Tab-separated table of C-alpha atoms in Angstrom:
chain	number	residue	atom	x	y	z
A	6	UNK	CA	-0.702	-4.364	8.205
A	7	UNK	CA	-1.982	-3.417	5.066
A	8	UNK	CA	-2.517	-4.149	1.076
A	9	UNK	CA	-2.996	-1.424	-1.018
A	10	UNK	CA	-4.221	-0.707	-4.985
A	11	UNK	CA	-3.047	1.896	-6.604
A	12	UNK	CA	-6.024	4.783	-8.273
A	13	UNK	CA	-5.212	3.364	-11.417
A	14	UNK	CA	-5.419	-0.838	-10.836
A	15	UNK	CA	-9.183	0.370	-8.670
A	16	UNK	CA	-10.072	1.904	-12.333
A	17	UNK	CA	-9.185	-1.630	-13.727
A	18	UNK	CA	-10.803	-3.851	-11.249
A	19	UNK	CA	-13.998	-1.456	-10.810
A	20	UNK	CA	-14.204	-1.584	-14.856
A	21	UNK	CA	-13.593	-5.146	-15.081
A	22	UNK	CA	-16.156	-5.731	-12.228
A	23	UNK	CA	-18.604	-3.990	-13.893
A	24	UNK	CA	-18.286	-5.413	-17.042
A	25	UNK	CA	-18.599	-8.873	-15.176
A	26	UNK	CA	-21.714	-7.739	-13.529
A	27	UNK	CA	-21.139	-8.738	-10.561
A	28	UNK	CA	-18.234	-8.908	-7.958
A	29	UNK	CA	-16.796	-7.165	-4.325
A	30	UNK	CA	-13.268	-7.107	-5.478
A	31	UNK	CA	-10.073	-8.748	-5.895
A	32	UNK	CA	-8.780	-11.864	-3.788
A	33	UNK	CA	-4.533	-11.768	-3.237
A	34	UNK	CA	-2.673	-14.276	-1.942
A	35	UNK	CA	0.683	-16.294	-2.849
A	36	UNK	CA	1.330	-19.798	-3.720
A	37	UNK	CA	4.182	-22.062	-3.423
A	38	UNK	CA	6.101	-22.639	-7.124
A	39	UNK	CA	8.000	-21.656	-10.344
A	40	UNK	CA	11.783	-21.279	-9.917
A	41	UNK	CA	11.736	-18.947	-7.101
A	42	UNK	CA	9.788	-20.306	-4.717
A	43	UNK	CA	6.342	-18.263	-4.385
A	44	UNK	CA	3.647	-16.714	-6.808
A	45	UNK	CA	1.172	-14.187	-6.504
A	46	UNK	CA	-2.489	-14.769	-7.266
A	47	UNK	CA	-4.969	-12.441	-7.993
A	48	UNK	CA	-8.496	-13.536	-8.830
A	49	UNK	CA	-12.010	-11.416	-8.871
A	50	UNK	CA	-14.251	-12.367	-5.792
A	51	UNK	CA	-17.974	-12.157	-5.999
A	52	UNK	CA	-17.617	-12.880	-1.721
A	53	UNK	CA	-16.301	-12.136	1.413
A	54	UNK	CA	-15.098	-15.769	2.833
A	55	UNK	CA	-15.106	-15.283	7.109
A	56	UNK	CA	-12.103	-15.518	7.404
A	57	UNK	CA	-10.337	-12.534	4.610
A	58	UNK	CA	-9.319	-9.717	5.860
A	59	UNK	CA	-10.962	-6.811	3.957
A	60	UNK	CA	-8.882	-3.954	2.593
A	61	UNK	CA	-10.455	-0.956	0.416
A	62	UNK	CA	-8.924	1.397	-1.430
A	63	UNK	CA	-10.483	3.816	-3.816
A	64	UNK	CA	-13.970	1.923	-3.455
A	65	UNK	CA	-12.493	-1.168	-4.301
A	66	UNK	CA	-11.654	-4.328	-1.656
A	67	UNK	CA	-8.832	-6.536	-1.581
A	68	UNK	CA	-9.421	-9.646	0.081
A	69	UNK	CA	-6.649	-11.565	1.494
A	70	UNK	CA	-6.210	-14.576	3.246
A	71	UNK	CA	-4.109	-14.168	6.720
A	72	UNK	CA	-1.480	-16.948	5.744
A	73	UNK	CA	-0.679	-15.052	2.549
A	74	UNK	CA	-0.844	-11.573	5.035
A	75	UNK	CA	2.167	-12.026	6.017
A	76	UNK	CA	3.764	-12.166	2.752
A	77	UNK	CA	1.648	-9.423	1.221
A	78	UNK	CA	2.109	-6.677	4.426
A	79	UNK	CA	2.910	-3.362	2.480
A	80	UNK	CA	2.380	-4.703	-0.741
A	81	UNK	CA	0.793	-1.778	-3.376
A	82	UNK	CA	-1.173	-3.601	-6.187
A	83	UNK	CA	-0.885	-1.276	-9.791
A	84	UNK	CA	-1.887	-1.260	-13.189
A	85	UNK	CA	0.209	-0.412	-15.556
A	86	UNK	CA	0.884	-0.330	-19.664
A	87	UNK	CA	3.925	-1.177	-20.994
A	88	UNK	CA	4.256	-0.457	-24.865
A	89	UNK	CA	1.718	-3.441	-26.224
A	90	UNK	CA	1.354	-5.482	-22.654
A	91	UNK	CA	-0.346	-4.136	-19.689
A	92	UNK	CA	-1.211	-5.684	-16.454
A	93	UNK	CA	-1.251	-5.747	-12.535
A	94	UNK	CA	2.435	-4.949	-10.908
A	95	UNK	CA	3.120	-6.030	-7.277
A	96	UNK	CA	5.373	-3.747	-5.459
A	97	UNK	CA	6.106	-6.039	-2.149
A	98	UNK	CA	8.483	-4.601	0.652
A	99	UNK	CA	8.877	-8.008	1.353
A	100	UNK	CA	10.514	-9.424	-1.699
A	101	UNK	CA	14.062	-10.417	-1.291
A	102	UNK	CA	14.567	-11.823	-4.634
A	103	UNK	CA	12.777	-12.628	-7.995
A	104	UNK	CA	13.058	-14.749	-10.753
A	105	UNK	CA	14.087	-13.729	-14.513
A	106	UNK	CA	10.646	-14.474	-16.146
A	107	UNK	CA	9.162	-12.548	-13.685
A	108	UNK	CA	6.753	-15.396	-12.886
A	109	UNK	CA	8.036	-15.918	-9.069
A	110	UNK	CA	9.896	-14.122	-6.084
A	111	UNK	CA	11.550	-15.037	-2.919
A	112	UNK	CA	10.893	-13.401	0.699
């Protein structure tokens, strides 16, 4: 089982984490809403909780909670521009739908 980040989303993160000052990474997981049914979210962690499972990749770790694990498994976290917008892209095995806006997915 694994999560992964792509060389360019550990630039981002690594950046962003510096900027911030402080930090060990990026927590993932997946909530329950919008129109499909789950969400992703991503949030900067400044610590390990017991019970994450650490993944690292290009220096930087993912944290992710081992309900959400099962969700996530083979999921490849990028960063990516897109004419003016730019932002992180989940590219989950898993997902069996998602929804128009983007916003949710199905498994």
């Amino acid at each position: 089982m694994a999560v992964t980040l792509t060389e360019a989303a550990a630039r981002h993160v690594s950046r962003y984490l510096s900027r911030r000052g402080k930090g060990v990474g990026v927590r993932l997981g997946v909530k329950t809403t919008g129109c499909s049914g789950m969400a992703y979210k991503l949030e900067y962690v400044d610590e390990v909780d017991a019970s994450d499972l650490v993944f690292e990749n290009h220096g930087i770790k993912v944290l992710v909670d081992p309900k959400s694990l099962a969700y996530l498994d083979g999921t490849e976290l990028d960063f990516v521009r897109e004419g003016l917008n730019e932002g992180f892209k989940f590219s989950n095995p898993n997902e069996r739908d998602r929804c128009g806006c983007g916003e949710s997915f199905r498994i």
